[in-house]
Amino acid sequence: MIGRIVLAVVACSQFTNANAQDIDTKLLTQEASKNMAQEYVTCAAFYAVGARCFAGDKDPSDREHMQRAAVLAMRRAAEYADKVGINLKDTIESYRFEFNGMAEKINTDCQKLEILISEHGERCKLLMSHSTTNLN
């Protein structure tokens, strides 16, 4: 009888540990998805500010590339946000906040775009290079 109780206690503790690990994994996955959504939102805003700065260029290729990157980043942000129950309205609001903050940071002076490039350029380039959809 005592042997069965010990086996039951051991089995329950292993089951509890397995459940705790599953819960930890789910929480980490949710947190990672939230972080990825925010990273993509930030990059979408960065590329959109860049596209706005290139709006007056005679050669539209830089502006178009930045616009495509911004759209793709927002798609990815929405996908990650949706995985954790963040609605599209909140994702768009986060984008607007990021966009306005970046525009304000350079005082809408595109000569200061280098400030944003130094803060976000490499990280966004890396993030977008791991995206599954090509920018072209």
GROMACS .gro file of N, CA, C and O in nm:
model
  544
    1MET      N    1   0.082  -0.120   0.000
    1MET     CA    2   0.000   0.000   0.000
    1MET      C    3   0.086   0.125   0.000
    1MET      O    4   0.061   0.216  -0.078
    2ILE      N    5   0.186   0.131   0.086
    2ILE     CA    6   0.274   0.247   0.093
    2ILE      C    7   0.348   0.264  -0.040
    2ILE      O    8   0.365   0.374  -0.088
    3GLY      N    9   0.385   0.153  -0.101
    3GLY     CA   10   0.453   0.158  -0.230
    3GLY      C   11   0.368   0.225  -0.337
    3GLY      O   12   0.416   0.303  -0.419
    4ARG      N   13   0.238   0.193  -0.335
    4ARG     CA   14   0.146   0.253  -0.433
    4ARG      C   15   0.132   0.403  -0.409
    4ARG      O   16   0.124   0.481  -0.503
    5ILE      N   17   0.127   0.443  -0.283
    5ILE     CA   18   0.116   0.585  -0.250
    5ILE      C   19   0.240   0.660  -0.297
    5ILE      O   20   0.230   0.767  -0.357
    6VAL      N   21   0.356   0.600  -0.273
    6VAL     CA   22   0.481   0.663  -0.317
    6VAL      C   23   0.482   0.677  -0.468
    6VAL      O   24   0.518   0.781  -0.523
    7LEU      N   25   0.439   0.570  -0.538
    7LEU     CA   26   0.434   0.577  -0.685
    7LEU      C   27   0.336   0.685  -0.731
    7LEU      O   28   0.363   0.759  -0.826
    8ALA      N   29   0.223   0.696  -0.663
    8ALA     CA   30   0.125   0.798  -0.700
    8ALA      C   31   0.180   0.938  -0.677
    8ALA      O   32   0.161   1.028  -0.760
    9VAL      N   33   0.249   0.959  -0.566
    9VAL     CA   34   0.309   1.089  -0.536
    9VAL      C   35   0.415   1.124  -0.639
    9VAL      O   36   0.420   1.236  -0.692
   10VAL      N   37   0.499   1.026  -0.672
   10VAL     CA   38   0.603   1.049  -0.773
   10VAL      C   39   0.539   1.079  -0.908
   10VAL      O   40   0.580   1.173  -0.978
   11ALA      N   41   0.438   1.005  -0.945
   11ALA     CA   42   0.371   1.028  -1.073
   11ALA      C   43   0.307   1.166  -1.077
   11ALA      O   44   0.316   1.237  -1.177
   12CYS      N   45   0.242   1.205  -0.968
   12CYS     CA   46   0.179   1.339  -0.962
   12CYS      C   47   0.282   1.449  -0.970
   12CYS      O   48   0.261   1.550  -1.038
   13SER      N   49   0.395   1.432  -0.902
   13SER     CA   50   0.497   1.537  -0.906
   13SER      C   51   0.557   1.548  -1.046
   13SER      O   52   0.586   1.657  -1.093
   14GLN      N   53   0.573   1.434  -1.113
   14GLN     CA   54   0.625   1.440  -1.250
   14GLN      C   55   0.523   1.503  -1.343
   14GLN      O   56   0.557   1.582  -1.430
   15PHE      N   57   0.395   1.471  -1.323
   15PHE     CA   58   0.290   1.531  -1.403
   15PHE      C   59   0.284   1.682  -1.379
   15PHE      O   60   0.274   1.760  -1.473
   16THR      N   61   0.296   1.723  -1.253
   16THR     CA   62   0.295   1.865  -1.219
   16THR      C   63   0.415   1.936  -1.280
   16THR      O   64   0.402   2.045  -1.335
   17ASN      N   65   0.532   1.874  -1.273
   17ASN     CA   66   0.652   1.934  -1.335
   17ASN      C   67   0.634   1.947  -1.486
   17ASN      O   68   0.671   2.048  -1.544
   18ALA      N   69   0.576   1.844  -1.549
   18ALA     CA   70   0.554   1.850  -1.693
   18ALA      C   71   0.456   1.962  -1.726
   18ALA      O   72   0.477   2.038  -1.822
   19ASN      N   73   0.349   1.976  -1.647
   19ASN     CA   74   0.252   2.083  -1.669
   19ASN      C   75   0.315   2.220  -1.648
   19ASN      O   76   0.289   2.313  -1.722
   20ALA      N   77   0.397   2.232  -1.544
   20ALA     CA   78   0.464   2.359  -1.517
   20ALA      C   79   0.557   2.395  -1.632
   20ALA      O   80   0.564   2.511  -1.673
   21GLN      N   81   0.626   2.298  -1.686
   21GLN     CA   82   0.714   2.324  -1.800
   21GLN      C   83   0.633   2.364  -1.922
   21GLN      O   84   0.672   2.455  -1.996
   22ASP      N   85   0.518   2.299  -1.945
   22ASP     CA   86   0.431   2.336  -2.057
   22ASP      C   87   0.382   2.479  -2.041
   22ASP      O   88   0.379   2.556  -2.136
   23ILE      N   89   0.342   2.514  -1.918
   23ILE     CA   90   0.293   2.649  -1.891
   23ILE      C   91   0.406   2.750  -1.911
   23ILE      O   92   0.386   2.854  -1.974
   24ASP      N   93   0.526   2.718  -1.862
   24ASP     CA   94   0.641   2.807  -1.881
   24ASP      C   95   0.671   2.825  -2.029
   24ASP      O   96   0.696   2.937  -2.074
   25THR      N   97   0.666   2.718  -2.103
   25THR     CA   98   0.692   2.726  -2.247
   25THR      C   99   0.587   2.811  -2.317
   25THR      O  100   0.620   2.894  -2.400
   26LYS      N  101   0.460   2.794  -2.279
   26LYS     CA  102   0.353   2.874  -2.340
   26LYS      C  103   0.371   3.022  -2.306
   26LYS      O  104   0.355   3.108  -2.393
   27LEU      N  105   0.404   3.051  -2.181
   27LEU     CA  106   0.424   3.190  -2.141
   27LEU      C  107   0.542   3.252  -2.214
   27LEU      O  108   0.536   3.367  -2.258
   28LEU      N  109   0.650   3.177  -2.225
   28LEU     CA  110   0.767   3.228  -2.297
   28LEU      C  111   0.735   3.250  -2.444
   28LEU      O  112   0.777   3.350  -2.502
   29THR      N  113   0.659   3.160  -2.503
   29THR     CA  114   0.620   3.174  -2.643
   29THR      C  115   0.531   3.297  -2.662
   29THR      O  116   0.549   3.373  -2.757
   30GLN      N  117   0.438   3.319  -2.569
   30GLN     CA  118   0.352   3.437  -2.577
   30GLN      C  119   0.433   3.565  -2.563
   30GLN      O  120   0.412   3.661  -2.637
   31GLU      N  121   0.525   3.566  -2.467
   31GLU     CA  122   0.607   3.685  -2.446
   31GLU      C  123   0.696   3.711  -2.568
   31GLU      O  124   0.712   3.826  -2.610
   32ALA      N  125   0.751   3.605  -2.625
   32ALA     CA  126   0.834   3.620  -2.744
   32ALA      C  127   0.752   3.675  -2.860
   32ALA      O  128   0.798   3.762  -2.934
   33SER      N  129   0.630   3.627  -2.876
   33SER     CA  130   0.543   3.676  -2.983
   33SER      C  131   0.508   3.823  -2.963
   33SER      O  132   0.505   3.901  -3.059
   34LYS      N  133   0.481   3.863  -2.839
   34LYS     CA  134   0.454   4.005  -2.810
   34LYS      C  135   0.576   4.091  -2.846
   34LYS      O  136   0.563   4.197  -2.907
   35ASN      N  137   0.693   4.043  -2.806
   35ASN     CA  138   0.816   4.117  -2.836
   35ASN      C  139   0.841   4.126  -2.985
   35ASN      O  140   0.882   4.231  -3.036
   36MET      N  141   0.818   4.017  -3.056
   36MET     CA  142   0.837   4.019  -3.202
   36MET      C  143   0.738   4.115  -3.267
   36MET      O  144   0.774   4.189  -3.358
   37ALA      N  145   0.615   4.114  -3.221
   37ALA     CA  146   0.515   4.207  -3.275
   37ALA      C  147   0.562   4.350  -3.257
   37ALA      O  148   0.556   4.431  -3.351
   38GLN      N  149   0.612   4.382  -3.139
   38GLN     CA  150   0.658   4.519  -3.112
   38GLN      C  151   0.781   4.553  -3.195
   38GLN      O  152   0.794   4.665  -3.245
   39GLU      N  153   0.872   4.459  -3.212
   39GLU     CA  154   0.990   4.484  -3.296
   39GLU      C  155   0.948   4.514  -3.440
   39GLU      O  156   1.000   4.607  -3.502
   40TYR      N  157   0.854   4.436  -3.492
   40TYR     CA  158   0.807   4.461  -3.628
   40TYR      C  159   0.733   4.595  -3.638
   40TYR      O  160   0.746   4.665  -3.739
   41VAL      N  161   0.657   4.632  -3.536
   41VAL     CA  162   0.590   4.763  -3.535
   41VAL      C  163   0.695   4.874  -3.542
   41VAL      O  164   0.681   4.969  -3.619
   42THR      N  165   0.799   4.862  -3.460
   42THR     CA  166   0.905   4.963  -3.459
   42THR      C  167   0.971   4.972  -3.595
   42THR      O  168   0.995   5.082  -3.647
   43CYS      N  169   0.998   4.859  -3.656
   43CYS     CA  170   1.062   4.860  -3.788
   43CYS      C  171   0.968   4.916  -3.895
   43CYS      O  172   1.012   4.989  -3.984
   44ALA      N  173   0.840   4.886  -3.884
   44ALA     CA  174   0.743   4.942  -3.980
   44ALA      C  175   0.744   5.094  -3.971
   44ALA      O  176   0.746   5.163  -4.075
   45ALA      N  177   0.747   5.147  -3.851
   45ALA     CA  178   0.751   5.292  -3.833
   45ALA      C  179   0.882   5.349  -3.887
   45ALA      O  180   0.881   5.452  -3.956
   46PHE      N  181   0.991   5.282  -3.860
   46PHE     CA  182   1.122   5.327  -3.908
   46PHE      C  183   1.123   5.334  -4.061
   46PHE      O  184   1.163   5.436  -4.120
   47TYR      N  185   1.076   5.229  -4.125
   47TYR     CA  186   1.074   5.228  -4.272
   47TYR      C  187   0.974   5.330  -4.328
   47TYR      O  188   1.000   5.391  -4.432
   48ALA      N  189   0.863   5.351  -4.260
   48ALA     CA  190   0.764   5.449  -4.308
   48ALA      C  191   0.819   5.591  -4.298
   48ALA      O  192   0.797   5.673  -4.388
   49VAL      N  193   0.889   5.621  -4.189
   49VAL     CA  194   0.952   5.753  -4.177
   49VAL      C  195   1.055   5.770  -4.288
   49VAL      O  196   1.062   5.875  -4.353
   50GLY      N  197   1.133   5.665  -4.312
   50GLY     CA  198   1.231   5.670  -4.421
   50GLY      C  199   1.166   5.692  -4.556
   50GLY      O  200   1.213   5.772  -4.638
   51ALA      N  201   1.057   5.622  -4.580
   51ALA     CA  202   0.985   5.637  -4.708
   51ALA      C  203   0.934   5.780  -4.725
   51ALA      O  204   0.942   5.837  -4.834
   52ARG      N  205   0.886   5.837  -4.619
   52ARG     CA  206   0.838   5.976  -4.625
   52ARG      C  207   0.953   6.069  -4.660
   52ARG      O  208   0.936   6.165  -4.736
   53CYS      N  209   1.071   6.042  -4.606
   53CYS     CA  210   1.186   6.126  -4.635
   53CYS      C  211   1.230   6.116  -4.781
   53CYS      O  212   1.282   6.212  -4.836
   54PHE      N  213   1.208   6.001  -4.841
   54PHE     CA  214   1.246   5.982  -4.981
   54PHE      C  215   1.134   6.018  -5.078
   54PHE      O  216   1.149   6.000  -5.199
   55ALA      N  217   1.026   6.072  -5.028
   55ALA     CA  218   0.909   6.100  -5.113
   55ALA      C  219   0.938   6.199  -5.225
   55ALA      O  220   0.881   6.190  -5.332
   56GLY      N  221   1.029   6.293  -5.202
   56GLY     CA  222   1.056   6.394  -5.304
   56GLY      C  223   1.164   6.358  -5.403
   56GLY      O  224   1.191   6.434  -5.497
   57ASP      N  225   1.227   6.241  -5.386
   57ASP     CA  226   1.335   6.202  -5.478
   57ASP      C  227   1.283   6.174  -5.617
   57ASP      O  228   1.172   6.121  -5.634
   58LYS      N  229   1.364   6.209  -5.717
   58LYS     CA  230   1.327   6.180  -5.855
   58LYS      C  231   1.325   6.030  -5.882
   58LYS      O  232   1.241   5.981  -5.955
   59ASP      N  233   1.418   5.960  -5.821
   59ASP     CA  234   1.423   5.814  -5.834
   59ASP      C  235   1.341   5.754  -5.720
   59ASP      O  236   1.380   5.762  -5.603
   60PRO      N  237   1.227   5.694  -5.753
   60PRO     CA  238   1.138   5.645  -5.647
   60PRO      C  239   1.180   5.511  -5.586
   60PRO      O  240   1.114   5.463  -5.495
   61SER      N  241   1.289   5.451  -5.629
   61SER     CA  242   1.322   5.315  -5.586
   61SER      C  243   1.347   5.304  -5.435
   61SER      O  244   1.301   5.208  -5.372
   62ASP      N  245   1.417   5.401  -5.377
   62ASP     CA  246   1.441   5.395  -5.232
   62ASP      C  247   1.310   5.408  -5.154
   62ASP      O  248   1.285   5.334  -5.059
   63ARG      N  249   1.228   5.503  -5.196
   63ARG     CA  250   1.100   5.524  -5.129
   63ARG      C  251   1.014   5.398  -5.141
   63ARG      O  252   0.956   5.351  -5.042
   64GLU      N  253   1.008   5.340  -5.259
   64GLU     CA  254   0.926   5.221  -5.281
   64GLU      C  255   0.976   5.103  -5.197
   64GLU      O  256   0.897   5.027  -5.142
   65HIS      N  257   1.107   5.089  -5.191
   65HIS     CA  258   1.165   4.980  -5.110
   65HIS      C  259   1.129   5.000  -4.963
   65HIS      O  260   1.088   4.903  -4.894
   66MET      N  261   1.140   5.122  -4.915
   66MET     CA  262   1.106   5.150  -4.776
   66MET      C  263   0.957   5.127  -4.750
   66MET      O  264   0.919   5.075  -4.645
   67GLN      N  265   0.873   5.165  -4.845
   67GLN     CA  266   0.729   5.143  -4.829
   67GLN      C  267   0.696   4.994  -4.822
   67GLN      O  268   0.617   4.951  -4.739
   68ARG      N  269   0.759   4.915  -4.911
   68ARG     CA  270   0.735   4.770  -4.909
   68ARG      C  271   0.782   4.710  -4.777
   68ARG      O  272   0.716   4.623  -4.720
   69ALA      N  273   0.896   4.757  -4.728
   69ALA     CA  274   0.947   4.707  -4.600
   69ALA      C  275   0.852   4.743  -4.486
   69ALA      O  276   0.826   4.661  -4.397
   70ALA      N  277   0.797   4.864  -4.489
   70ALA     CA  278   0.703   4.906  -4.384
   70ALA      C  279   0.577   4.820  -4.386
   70ALA      O  280   0.529   4.776  -4.280
   71VAL      N  281   0.524   4.795  -4.505
   71VAL     CA  282   0.403   4.714  -4.517
   71VAL      C  283   0.430   4.570  -4.470
   71VAL      O  284   0.350   4.513  -4.394
   72LEU      N  285   0.541   4.514  -4.512
   72LEU     CA  286   0.574   4.378  -4.471
   72LEU      C  287   0.594   4.370  -4.320
   72LEU      O  288   0.546   4.277  -4.254
   73ALA      N  289   0.661   4.467  -4.263
   73ALA     CA  290   0.684   4.469  -4.117
   73ALA      C  291   0.550   4.477  -4.043
   73ALA      O  292   0.531   4.409  -3.942
   74MET      N  293   0.457   4.557  -4.093
   74MET     CA  294   0.326   4.567  -4.027
   74MET      C  295   0.248   4.436  -4.040
   74MET      O  296   0.179   4.395  -3.947
   75ARG      N  297   0.260   4.370  -4.154
   75ARG     CA  298   0.195   4.239  -4.168
   75ARG      C  299   0.248   4.141  -4.064
   75ARG      O  300   0.174   4.068  -4.000
   76ARG      N  301   0.380   4.139  -4.051
   76ARG     CA  302   0.443   4.049  -3.954
   76ARG      C  303   0.401   4.088  -3.811
   76ARG      O  304   0.375   4.001  -3.729
   77ALA      N  305   0.397   4.216  -3.783
   77ALA     CA  306   0.354   4.262  -3.650
   77ALA      C  307   0.213   4.213  -3.621
   77ALA      O  308   0.186   4.161  -3.512
   78ALA      N  309   0.124   4.227  -3.718
   78ALA     CA  310  -0.015   4.184  -3.700
   78ALA      C  311  -0.024   4.033  -3.679
   78ALA      O  312  -0.103   3.985  -3.597
   79GLU      N  313   0.058   3.958  -3.752
   79GLU     CA  314   0.058   3.812  -3.737
   79GLU      C  315   0.102   3.771  -3.597
   79GLU      O  316   0.037   3.688  -3.532
   80TYR      N  317   0.211   3.828  -3.550
   80TYR     CA  318   0.260   3.795  -3.416
   80TYR      C  319   0.162   3.843  -3.309
   80TYR      O  320   0.137   3.773  -3.211
   81ALA      N  321   0.107   3.961  -3.326
   81ALA     CA  322   0.012   4.015  -3.228
   81ALA      C  323  -0.113   3.928  -3.221
   81ALA      O  324  -0.163   3.899  -3.112
   82ASP      N  325  -0.159   3.883  -3.336
   82ASP     CA  326  -0.278   3.799  -3.341
   82ASP      C  327  -0.257   3.668  -3.264
   82ASP      O  328  -0.349   3.618  -3.199
   83LYS      N  329  -0.136   3.615  -3.269
   83LYS     CA  330  -0.106   3.490  -3.198
   83LYS      C  331  -0.128   3.501  -3.047
   83LYS      O  332  -0.156   3.401  -2.982
   84VAL      N  333  -0.113   3.621  -2.994
   84VAL     CA  334  -0.129   3.639  -2.849
   84VAL      C  335  -0.252   3.721  -2.814
   84VAL      O  336  -0.266   3.770  -2.702
   85GLY      N  337  -0.342   3.737  -2.910
   85GLY     CA  338  -0.470   3.802  -2.881
   85GLY      C  339  -0.468   3.954  -2.880
   85GLY      O  340  -0.560   4.017  -2.828
   86ILE      N  341  -0.365   4.014  -2.937
   86ILE     CA  342  -0.361   4.160  -2.949
   86ILE      C  343  -0.435   4.196  -3.078
   86ILE      O  344  -0.399   4.147  -3.185
   87ASN      N  345  -0.536   4.281  -3.067
   87ASN     CA  346  -0.615   4.311  -3.186
   87ASN      C  347  -0.543   4.409  -3.279
   87ASN      O  348  -0.450   4.479  -3.239
   88LEU      N  349  -0.588   4.411  -3.401
   88LEU     CA  350  -0.524   4.494  -3.504
   88LEU      C  351  -0.530   4.642  -3.469
   88LEU      O  352  -0.434   4.716  -3.494
   89LYS      N  353  -0.639   4.686  -3.409
   89LYS     CA  354  -0.652   4.827  -3.371
   89LYS      C  355  -0.539   4.869  -3.276
   89LYS      O  356  -0.480   4.975  -3.292
   90ASP      N  357  -0.509   4.784  -3.178
   90ASP     CA  358  -0.401   4.815  -3.084
   90ASP      C  359  -0.264   4.813  -3.152
   90ASP      O  360  -0.177   4.892  -3.119
   91THR      N  361  -0.247   4.723  -3.247
   91THR     CA  362  -0.121   4.715  -3.321
   91THR      C  363  -0.101   4.842  -3.405
   91THR      O  364   0.008   4.898  -3.408
   92ILE      N  365  -0.207   4.887  -3.468
   92ILE     CA  366  -0.200   5.010  -3.548
   92ILE      C  367  -0.173   5.130  -3.458
   92ILE      O  368  -0.095   5.219  -3.492
   93GLU      N  369  -0.237   5.134  -3.343
   93GLU     CA  370  -0.214   5.243  -3.248
   93GLU      C  371  -0.068   5.246  -3.202
   93GLU      O  372  -0.007   5.352  -3.191
   94SER      N  373  -0.011   5.129  -3.179
   94SER     CA  374   0.130   5.118  -3.141
   94SER      C  375   0.220   5.169  -3.254
   94SER      O  376   0.318   5.241  -3.231
   95TYR      N  377   0.183   5.135  -3.377
   95TYR     CA  378   0.257   5.184  -3.494
   95TYR      C  379   0.252   5.337  -3.500
   95TYR      O  380   0.356   5.401  -3.521
   96ARG      N  381   0.135   5.393  -3.485
   96ARG     CA  382   0.122   5.540  -3.490
   96ARG      C  383   0.208   5.607  -3.384
   96ARG      O  384   0.271   5.709  -3.409
   97PHE      N  385   0.206   5.550  -3.265
   97PHE     CA  386   0.286   5.603  -3.156
   97PHE      C  387   0.435   5.599  -3.192
   97PHE      O  388   0.506   5.698  -3.174
   98GLU      N  389   0.481   5.486  -3.245
   98GLU     CA  390   0.621   5.472  -3.285
   98GLU      C  391   0.656   5.569  -3.399
   98GLU      O  392   0.759   5.636  -3.396
   99PHE      N  393   0.569   5.575  -3.499
   99PHE     CA  394   0.592   5.662  -3.613
   99PHE      C  395   0.603   5.808  -3.568
   99PHE      O  396   0.698   5.879  -3.604
  100ASN      N  397   0.506   5.853  -3.489
  100ASN     CA  398   0.507   5.991  -3.442
  100ASN      C  399   0.629   6.021  -3.356
  100ASN      O  400   0.687   6.129  -3.366
  101GLY      N  401   0.668   5.925  -3.274
  101GLY     CA  402   0.786   5.943  -3.190
  101GLY      C  403   0.913   5.959  -3.273
  101GLY      O  404   0.998   6.043  -3.243
  102MET      N  405   0.925   5.878  -3.377
  102MET     CA  406   1.043   5.887  -3.464
  102MET      C  407   1.043   6.016  -3.544
  102MET      O  408   1.148   6.081  -3.557
  103ALA      N  409   0.928   6.054  -3.596
  103ALA     CA  410   0.918   6.179  -3.672
  103ALA      C  411   0.952   6.298  -3.582
  103ALA      O  412   1.023   6.391  -3.624
  104GLU      N  413   0.905   6.292  -3.460
  104GLU     CA  414   0.935   6.399  -3.364
  104GLU      C  415   1.084   6.401  -3.327
  104GLU      O  416   1.144   6.506  -3.313
  105LYS      N  417   1.141   6.283  -3.316
  105LYS     CA  418   1.282   6.272  -3.278
  105LYS      C  419   1.374   6.343  -3.378
  105LYS      O  420   1.471   6.406  -3.342
  106ILE      N  421   1.339   6.328  -3.506
  106ILE     CA  422   1.420   6.397  -3.608
  106ILE      C  423   1.359   6.532  -3.645
  106ILE      O  424   1.405   6.598  -3.738
  107ASN      N  425   1.255   6.570  -3.571
  107ASN     CA  426   1.188   6.698  -3.593
  107ASN      C  427   1.142   6.711  -3.738
  107ASN      O  428   1.151   6.818  -3.798
  108THR      N  429   1.097   6.600  -3.793
  108THR     CA  430   1.055   6.587  -3.933
  108THR      C  431   1.158   6.643  -4.032
  108THR      O  432   1.125   6.680  -4.144
  109ASP      N  433   1.284   6.648  -3.989
  109ASP     CA  434   1.395   6.694  -4.073
  109ASP      C  435   1.468   6.571  -4.126
  109ASP      O  436   1.541   6.505  -4.053
  110CYS      N  437   1.446   6.543  -4.253
  110CYS     CA  438   1.501   6.421  -4.310
  110CYS      C  439   1.654   6.423  -4.318
  110CYS      O  440   1.716   6.318  -4.337
  111GLN      N  441   1.714   6.537  -4.298
  111GLN     CA  442   1.861   6.543  -4.289
  111GLN      C  443   1.908   6.470  -4.164
  111GLN      O  444   2.023   6.429  -4.154
  112LYS      N  445   1.819   6.455  -4.067
  112LYS     CA  446   1.853   6.386  -3.941
  112LYS      C  447   1.813   6.239  -3.942
  112LYS      O  448   1.815   6.173  -3.838
  113LEU      N  449   1.776   6.187  -4.058
  113LEU     CA  450   1.735   6.046  -4.068
  113LEU      C  451   1.845   5.952  -4.017
  113LEU      O  452   1.815   5.844  -3.967
  114GLU      N  453   1.968   5.997  -4.026
  114GLU     CA  454   2.081   5.917  -3.978
  114GLU      C  455   2.064   5.878  -3.831
  114GLU      O  456   2.108   5.771  -3.789
  115ILE      N  457   2.001   5.962  -3.754
  115ILE     CA  458   1.976   5.931  -3.613
  115ILE      C  459   1.893   5.802  -3.602
  115ILE      O  460   1.927   5.711  -3.526
  116LEU      N  461   1.788   5.795  -3.680
  116LEU     CA  462   1.702   5.676  -3.677
  116LEU      C  463   1.773   5.556  -3.737
  116LEU      O  464   1.756   5.443  -3.689
  117ILE      N  465   1.851   5.580  -3.841
  117ILE     CA  466   1.924   5.469  -3.903
  117ILE      C  467   2.021   5.408  -3.802
  117ILE      O  468   2.031   5.285  -3.792
  118SER      N  469   2.088   5.492  -3.725
  118SER     CA  470   2.183   5.439  -3.626
  118SER      C  471   2.110   5.364  -3.514
  118SER      O  472   2.164   5.269  -3.458
  119GLU      N  473   1.990   5.405  -3.481
  119GLU     CA  474   1.915   5.339  -3.374
  119GLU      C  475   1.844   5.213  -3.419
  119GLU      O  476   1.832   5.117  -3.342
  120HIS      N  477   1.792   5.213  -3.541
  120HIS     CA  478   1.704   5.103  -3.584
  120HIS      C  479   1.750   5.029  -3.710
  120HIS      O  480   1.701   4.919  -3.736
  121GLY      N  481   1.840   5.087  -3.785
  121GLY     CA  482   1.875   5.032  -3.916
  121GLY      C  483   1.922   4.888  -3.914
  121GLY      O  484   1.865   4.803  -3.983
  122GLU      N  485   2.025   4.859  -3.837
  122GLU     CA  486   2.080   4.723  -3.836
  122GLU      C  487   1.981   4.622  -3.781
  122GLU      O  488   1.966   4.512  -3.835
  123ARG      N  489   1.916   4.657  -3.671
  123ARG     CA  490   1.820   4.566  -3.610
  123ARG      C  491   1.704   4.535  -3.704
  123ARG      O  492   1.665   4.419  -3.720
  124CYS      N  493   1.654   4.638  -3.771
  124CYS     CA  494   1.542   4.617  -3.864
  124CYS      C  495   1.587   4.541  -3.988
  124CYS      O  496   1.515   4.454  -4.038
  125LYS      N  497   1.705   4.571  -4.035
  125LYS     CA  498   1.758   4.498  -4.151
  125LYS      C  499   1.770   4.349  -4.118
  125LYS      O  500   1.730   4.264  -4.197
  126LEU      N  501   1.822   4.318  -4.001
  126LEU     CA  502   1.836   4.179  -3.958
  126LEU      C  503   1.700   4.113  -3.942
  126LEU      O  504   1.678   4.002  -3.990
  127LEU      N  505   1.608   4.182  -3.877
  127LEU     CA  506   1.474   4.128  -3.857
  127LEU      C  507   1.406   4.100  -3.990
  127LEU      O  508   1.349   3.993  -4.010
  128MET      N  509   1.415   4.194  -4.081
  128MET     CA  510   1.349   4.178  -4.211
  128MET      C  511   1.417   4.072  -4.296
  128MET      O  512   1.352   4.007  -4.377
  129SER      N  513   1.547   4.052  -4.277
  129SER     CA  514   1.616   3.950  -4.357
  129SER      C  515   1.573   3.810  -4.316
  129SER      O  516   1.586   3.716  -4.393
  130HIS      N  517   1.515   3.796  -4.196
  130HIS     CA  518   1.465   3.668  -4.151
  130HIS      C  519   1.316   3.651  -4.178
  130HIS      O  520   1.257   3.550  -4.142
  131SER      N  521   1.258   3.750  -4.241
  131SER     CA  522   1.117   3.742  -4.276
  131SER      C  523   1.101   3.646  -4.392
  131SER      O  524   1.189   3.631  -4.476
  132THR      N  525   0.986   3.581  -4.399
  132THR     CA  526   0.967   3.477  -4.501
  132THR      C  527   0.925   3.531  -4.636
  132THR      O  528   0.925   3.458  -4.734
  133THR      N  529   0.890   3.657  -4.644
  133THR     CA  530   0.846   3.716  -4.770
  133THR      C  531   0.951   3.815  -4.819
  133THR      O  532   0.997   3.898  -4.744
  134ASN      N  533   0.986   3.804  -4.944
  134ASN     CA  534   1.085   3.894  -5.003
  134ASN      C  535   1.027   4.033  -5.021
  134ASN      O  536   0.908   4.049  -5.044
  135LEU      N  537   1.113   4.132  -5.009
  135LEU     CA  538   1.067   4.270  -5.024
  135LEU      C  539   1.046   4.312  -5.170
  135LEU      O  540   0.982   4.410  -5.198
  136ASN      N  541   1.101   4.239  -5.262
  136ASN     CA  542   1.092   4.279  -5.404
  136ASN      C  543   0.964   4.241  -5.468
  136ASN      O  544   0.887   4.169  -5.450
   0.00000   0.00000   0.00000
